[in-house]
Amino acid sequence: MARSMNALILAAGYATRLYPLTLNKAKPLLEVGGKPIIEWLVDNLANVAGLETIYVVTNDKFAGDFQTWAALYQTRRPNVRIKIINDGSRSDQDKLGAIGDINLILTQHPSAMQSDLLIVAGDNLFRESLAPFVAQAKKSSATVAVHDVGDLEAMTKYGVVTSNDEGVVTHFEEKPQRPQSTLAAMALYCYSRDILPMFATYLAGGNNPDQPGRFLQWLYTRKPVTAFRMRGHWLDIGSKETLERADRMFAKT
């Protein structure tokens, strides 16, 4: 029997580095190439065969804006099932953190625990179809997408992945001072339903609830994690300069 799958877009951050652009608008709702960043992701996810529900977890400040966006999107694509989840936070000081938000979905929406879960950061921009990534993920209990940045010095701002010849992660570290590879984790993951209860275990151990890569850093020493290399352009929107570059790049799509 084919494994069912849901998706979760992490969109509850406050993107303070992009102020004033994100003071009154969530980063995933900023426009790139003529449409909101999140729409590039959802368009890609909508083409994944068998995907059941796309959860979008956001905060109380921007939940209404995401609801408005989702309602408009579904008038154009009514077959895409989107659920906006409000994590209740109001500022960067009381946020739950990305891993806290993942656990919120899993505990408050038990049906999400019954399927595999694809998790992607809401500021991730890439052109490649998700179909090959999902096909590989269905063969593994845990999969992370990686992109070869090609510049070792630049890797101090990424989660850095090292893998063996079989593609199994042998080392992972968030923003290391001395990177061991040029493979960056893209904040794009897929976890089987058997792995999902481990988010609660991770948090119960007092581990950092922010940055989704920290769960992967904890997990790869306990369970095999497969690295899937994504080709083509990839941008992590973390600055005004990257946002402007993305707008130029995706306007050509």
CSV table of C-alpha atoms in Angstrom, one decimal:
chain,number,residue,atom,x,y,z
A,1,MET,CA,0.0,0.0,0.0
A,2,ALA,CA,1.3,3.5,-0.9
A,3,ARG,CA,2.3,5.7,2.0
A,4,SER,CA,0.1,8.7,2.4
A,5,MET,CA,1.6,12.1,3.0
A,6,ASN,CA,0.9,15.6,4.3
A,7,ALA,CA,2.9,18.7,4.0
A,8,LEU,CA,3.8,21.4,6.6
A,9,ILE,CA,5.0,24.9,5.7
A,10,LEU,CA,6.7,26.6,8.5
A,11,ALA,CA,5.6,30.3,8.4
A,12,ALA,CA,5.4,31.4,12.1
A,13,GLY,CA,8.7,33.4,12.2
A,14,TYR,CA,8.9,37.2,12.5
A,15,ALA,CA,11.7,37.8,10.0
A,16,THR,CA,13.1,40.7,12.0
A,17,ARG,CA,16.2,40.9,9.8
A,18,LEU,CA,13.9,42.1,7.0
A,19,TYR,CA,12.2,44.9,9.0
A,20,PRO,CA,10.5,47.2,8.0
A,21,LEU,CA,9.4,44.9,5.0
A,22,THR,CA,8.1,42.2,7.4
A,23,LEU,CA,6.9,44.4,10.2
A,24,ASN,CA,3.3,44.2,8.9
A,25,LYS,CA,3.6,41.4,6.4
A,26,ALA,CA,4.8,37.8,7.0
A,27,LYS,CA,7.9,36.9,4.9
A,28,PRO,CA,6.2,34.1,3.0
A,29,LEU,CA,3.6,36.5,1.8
A,30,LEU,CA,6.1,38.9,0.3
A,31,GLU,CA,6.0,38.8,-3.5
A,32,VAL,CA,8.7,37.3,-5.6
A,33,GLY,CA,8.4,37.1,-9.4
A,34,GLY,CA,4.8,38.3,-9.3
A,35,LYS,CA,3.4,36.1,-6.5
A,36,PRO,CA,3.9,35.4,-2.8
A,37,ILE,CA,6.9,33.2,-1.8
A,38,ILE,CA,4.5,30.7,-0.2
A,39,GLU,CA,2.6,30.3,-3.5
A,40,TRP,CA,5.8,29.0,-5.3
A,41,LEU,CA,5.9,26.3,-2.6
A,42,VAL,CA,2.3,25.4,-2.7
A,43,ASP,CA,2.2,25.3,-6.5
A,44,ASN,CA,5.1,22.8,-6.3
A,45,LEU,CA,3.4,20.8,-3.5
A,46,ALA,CA,0.1,20.7,-5.3
A,47,ASN,CA,1.7,18.6,-8.0
A,48,VAL,CA,2.9,15.9,-5.6
A,49,ALA,CA,0.8,12.8,-6.2
A,50,GLY,CA,-1.3,11.7,-3.3
A,51,LEU,CA,-0.6,14.7,-1.0
A,52,GLU,CA,-3.5,15.0,1.4
A,53,THR,CA,-3.3,18.3,3.3
A,54,ILE,CA,-1.0,21.2,3.3
A,55,TYR,CA,-0.7,22.6,6.8
A,56,VAL,CA,0.6,26.2,7.2
A,57,VAL,CA,1.6,27.0,10.7
A,58,THR,CA,1.8,30.7,11.4
A,59,ASN,CA,1.5,33.1,14.3
A,60,ASP,CA,-1.4,35.1,15.7
A,61,LYS,CA,-0.1,38.3,14.2
A,62,PHE,CA,-0.4,37.1,10.6
A,63,ALA,CA,-2.9,34.2,10.8
A,64,GLY,CA,-5.7,36.3,9.3
A,65,ASP,CA,-3.5,37.3,6.3
A,66,PHE,CA,-2.6,33.7,5.6
A,67,GLN,CA,-6.3,32.8,5.8
A,68,THR,CA,-7.1,35.5,3.3
A,69,TRP,CA,-4.4,34.3,1.0
A,70,ALA,CA,-5.4,30.6,1.3
A,71,ALA,CA,-9.1,31.4,0.5
A,72,LEU,CA,-8.1,33.3,-2.6
A,73,TYR,CA,-5.7,30.5,-3.7
A,74,GLN,CA,-8.3,27.9,-3.3
A,75,THR,CA,-10.7,29.7,-5.5
A,76,ARG,CA,-8.2,29.1,-8.3
A,77,ARG,CA,-7.2,25.6,-7.2
A,78,PRO,CA,-10.1,24.2,-5.2
A,79,ASN,CA,-8.7,20.6,-5.1
A,80,VAL,CA,-5.7,21.8,-3.0
A,81,ARG,CA,-6.5,21.3,0.7
A,82,ILE,CA,-4.9,24.0,2.9
A,83,LYS,CA,-5.2,24.3,6.7
A,84,ILE,CA,-3.9,27.5,8.4
A,85,ILE,CA,-2.8,26.8,12.0
A,86,ASN,CA,-2.3,29.7,14.4
A,87,ASP,CA,0.4,28.9,17.0
A,88,GLY,CA,-0.8,31.7,19.3
A,89,SER,CA,2.5,33.6,19.4
A,90,ARG,CA,2.4,37.4,19.0
A,91,SER,CA,6.1,38.3,18.8
A,92,ASP,CA,9.6,37.0,18.3
A,93,GLN,CA,10.0,36.8,22.1
A,94,ASP,CA,7.1,34.4,22.7
A,95,LYS,CA,7.4,32.2,19.5
A,96,LEU,CA,7.3,28.5,19.9
A,97,GLY,CA,10.2,27.9,17.5
A,98,ALA,CA,10.1,25.8,14.3
A,99,ILE,CA,10.3,22.4,16.1
A,100,GLY,CA,7.8,23.6,18.7
A,101,ASP,CA,5.4,24.4,15.8
A,102,ILE,CA,5.9,21.0,14.2
A,103,ASN,CA,5.1,19.4,17.5
A,104,LEU,CA,2.1,21.6,17.9
A,105,ILE,CA,0.7,20.3,14.6
A,106,LEU,CA,1.3,16.7,15.6
A,107,THR,CA,-0.3,17.0,19.0
A,108,GLN,CA,-3.3,19.2,18.1
A,109,HIS,CA,-4.0,17.5,14.8
A,110,PRO,CA,-3.7,13.8,15.4
A,111,SER,CA,-4.6,12.9,11.8
A,112,ALA,CA,-1.2,14.4,10.8
A,113,MET,CA,0.5,11.6,12.8
A,114,GLN,CA,-1.2,9.0,10.6
A,115,SER,CA,0.8,9.9,7.4
A,116,ASP,CA,4.3,10.8,6.4
A,117,LEU,CA,5.1,14.5,6.8
A,118,LEU,CA,7.0,16.7,4.3
A,119,ILE,CA,8.3,19.8,6.1
A,120,VAL,CA,9.5,22.9,4.3
A,121,ALA,CA,10.4,26.4,5.5
A,122,GLY,CA,8.1,29.1,4.2
A,123,ASP,CA,11.0,31.2,2.9
A,124,ASN,CA,12.5,28.4,0.7
A,125,LEU,CA,12.6,29.1,-3.0
A,126,PHE,CA,13.6,26.5,-5.6
A,127,ARG,CA,12.6,25.6,-9.1
A,128,GLU,CA,13.1,21.8,-9.1
A,129,SER,CA,10.0,19.6,-8.9
A,130,LEU,CA,9.4,18.0,-5.6
A,131,ALA,CA,8.4,14.7,-7.2
A,132,PRO,CA,11.9,13.1,-7.3
A,133,PHE,CA,12.5,14.2,-3.7
A,134,VAL,CA,9.2,12.6,-2.6
A,135,ALA,CA,9.9,9.4,-4.5
A,136,GLN,CA,13.3,9.1,-2.7
A,137,ALA,CA,11.7,10.0,0.6
A,138,LYS,CA,9.2,7.1,0.4
A,139,LYS,CA,12.1,4.7,0.4
A,140,SER,CA,13.5,6.1,3.7
A,141,SER,CA,12.3,6.9,7.2
A,142,ALA,CA,13.9,10.3,7.2
A,143,THR,CA,15.2,12.4,4.2
A,144,VAL,CA,16.7,15.9,4.0
A,145,ALA,CA,17.2,17.9,0.8
A,146,VAL,CA,20.6,19.3,0.3
A,147,HIS,CA,22.1,21.8,-2.2
A,148,ASP,CA,25.8,22.1,-3.1
A,149,VAL,CA,26.6,25.7,-2.4
A,150,GLY,CA,30.1,25.2,-3.7
A,151,ASP,CA,31.8,27.6,-1.3
A,152,LEU,CA,33.2,26.3,2.0
A,153,GLU,CA,33.6,29.7,3.5
A,154,ALA,CA,29.9,30.5,3.0
A,155,MET,CA,28.8,27.4,4.9
A,156,THR,CA,29.0,29.0,8.3
A,157,LYS,CA,25.5,30.3,7.8
A,158,TYR,CA,23.9,27.0,6.8
A,159,GLY,CA,23.1,23.6,8.3
A,160,VAL,CA,26.0,21.5,6.8
A,161,VAL,CA,25.6,17.9,5.7
A,162,THR,CA,28.1,15.2,5.1
A,163,SER,CA,27.0,11.9,3.6
A,164,ASN,CA,28.5,8.6,2.6
A,165,ASP,CA,28.5,6.9,-0.9
A,166,GLU,CA,25.0,5.5,-0.2
A,167,GLY,CA,23.7,9.0,0.6
A,168,VAL,CA,23.2,8.4,4.3
A,169,VAL,CA,24.0,11.4,6.5
A,170,THR,CA,27.2,10.8,8.5
A,171,HIS,CA,27.5,14.3,10.0
A,172,PHE,CA,25.2,17.3,10.4
A,173,GLU,CA,25.8,20.6,12.1
A,174,GLU,CA,23.9,23.9,12.2
A,175,LYS,CA,26.0,26.9,11.2
A,176,PRO,CA,29.4,25.3,12.1
A,177,GLN,CA,32.5,27.5,12.6
A,178,ARG,CA,34.5,24.9,10.6
A,179,PRO,CA,32.3,23.4,7.9
A,180,GLN,CA,33.2,19.9,6.6
A,181,SER,CA,31.3,20.0,3.3
A,182,THR,CA,29.6,22.4,0.9
A,183,LEU,CA,26.3,20.5,1.1
A,184,ALA,CA,23.7,22.8,2.7
A,185,ALA,CA,20.5,21.4,4.3
A,186,MET,CA,17.6,23.2,2.5
A,187,ALA,CA,15.0,23.2,5.3
A,188,LEU,CA,13.2,20.6,3.3
A,189,TYR,CA,12.6,17.3,5.0
A,190,CYS,CA,10.4,14.3,4.9
A,191,TYR,CA,9.7,12.1,7.9
A,192,SER,CA,7.8,8.8,8.0
A,193,ARG,CA,5.0,8.4,10.4
A,194,ASP,CA,7.2,6.2,12.6
A,195,ILE,CA,9.6,9.1,13.1
A,196,LEU,CA,7.0,11.8,14.0
A,197,PRO,CA,6.6,10.8,17.7
A,198,MET,CA,10.3,11.5,18.1
A,199,PHE,CA,9.6,15.3,17.9
A,200,ALA,CA,8.0,15.1,21.3
A,201,THR,CA,10.9,13.0,22.6
A,202,TYR,CA,13.4,15.6,21.3
A,203,LEU,CA,11.5,18.5,23.1
A,204,ALA,CA,11.0,16.5,26.3
A,205,GLY,CA,14.8,16.2,26.5
A,206,GLY,CA,15.1,20.0,26.8
A,207,ASN,CA,16.5,20.5,23.3
A,208,ASN,CA,16.4,23.7,21.3
A,209,PRO,CA,12.9,24.2,19.9
A,210,ASP,CA,14.0,26.5,17.1
A,211,GLN,CA,15.6,25.8,13.7
A,212,PRO,CA,14.3,22.6,12.2
A,213,GLY,CA,17.8,21.4,11.4
A,214,ARG,CA,18.5,20.9,15.1
A,215,PHE,CA,16.0,18.0,15.1
A,216,LEU,CA,17.9,16.5,12.2
A,217,GLN,CA,21.2,17.0,14.0
A,218,TRP,CA,19.8,15.0,17.0
A,219,LEU,CA,18.0,12.4,14.8
A,220,TYR,CA,20.8,11.3,12.5
A,221,THR,CA,22.7,9.7,15.4
A,222,ARG,CA,19.6,7.6,16.3
A,223,LYS,CA,18.1,6.8,12.9
A,224,PRO,CA,19.4,6.6,9.3
A,225,VAL,CA,18.8,9.9,7.5
A,226,THR,CA,19.1,10.0,3.7
A,227,ALA,CA,20.4,13.1,1.9
A,228,PHE,CA,18.7,14.0,-1.5
A,229,ARG,CA,20.6,16.4,-3.7
A,230,MET,CA,18.4,19.1,-5.3
A,231,ARG,CA,19.6,20.7,-8.5
A,232,GLY,CA,19.0,24.1,-10.0
A,233,HIS,CA,18.5,27.4,-8.2
A,234,TRP,CA,17.8,27.6,-4.5
A,235,LEU,CA,17.4,30.7,-2.4
A,236,ASP,CA,16.9,31.0,1.3
A,237,ILE,CA,15.3,34.4,1.8
A,238,GLY,CA,17.2,35.8,4.7
A,239,SER,CA,18.1,39.4,3.6
A,240,LYS,CA,16.8,42.2,1.4
A,241,GLU,CA,19.5,41.5,-1.1
A,242,THR,CA,18.4,37.9,-1.4
A,243,LEU,CA,14.8,38.9,-1.7
A,244,GLU,CA,15.7,41.3,-4.6
A,245,ARG,CA,17.8,38.7,-6.3
A,246,ALA,CA,15.0,36.2,-6.0
A,247,ASP,CA,12.5,38.6,-7.5
A,248,ARG,CA,14.7,39.1,-10.5
A,249,MET,CA,15.4,35.4,-10.9
A,250,PHE,CA,11.8,34.1,-10.5
A,251,ALA,CA,10.4,36.9,-12.7
A,252,LYS,CA,12.0,35.0,-15.6
A,253,THR,CA,10.3,31.8,-14.7
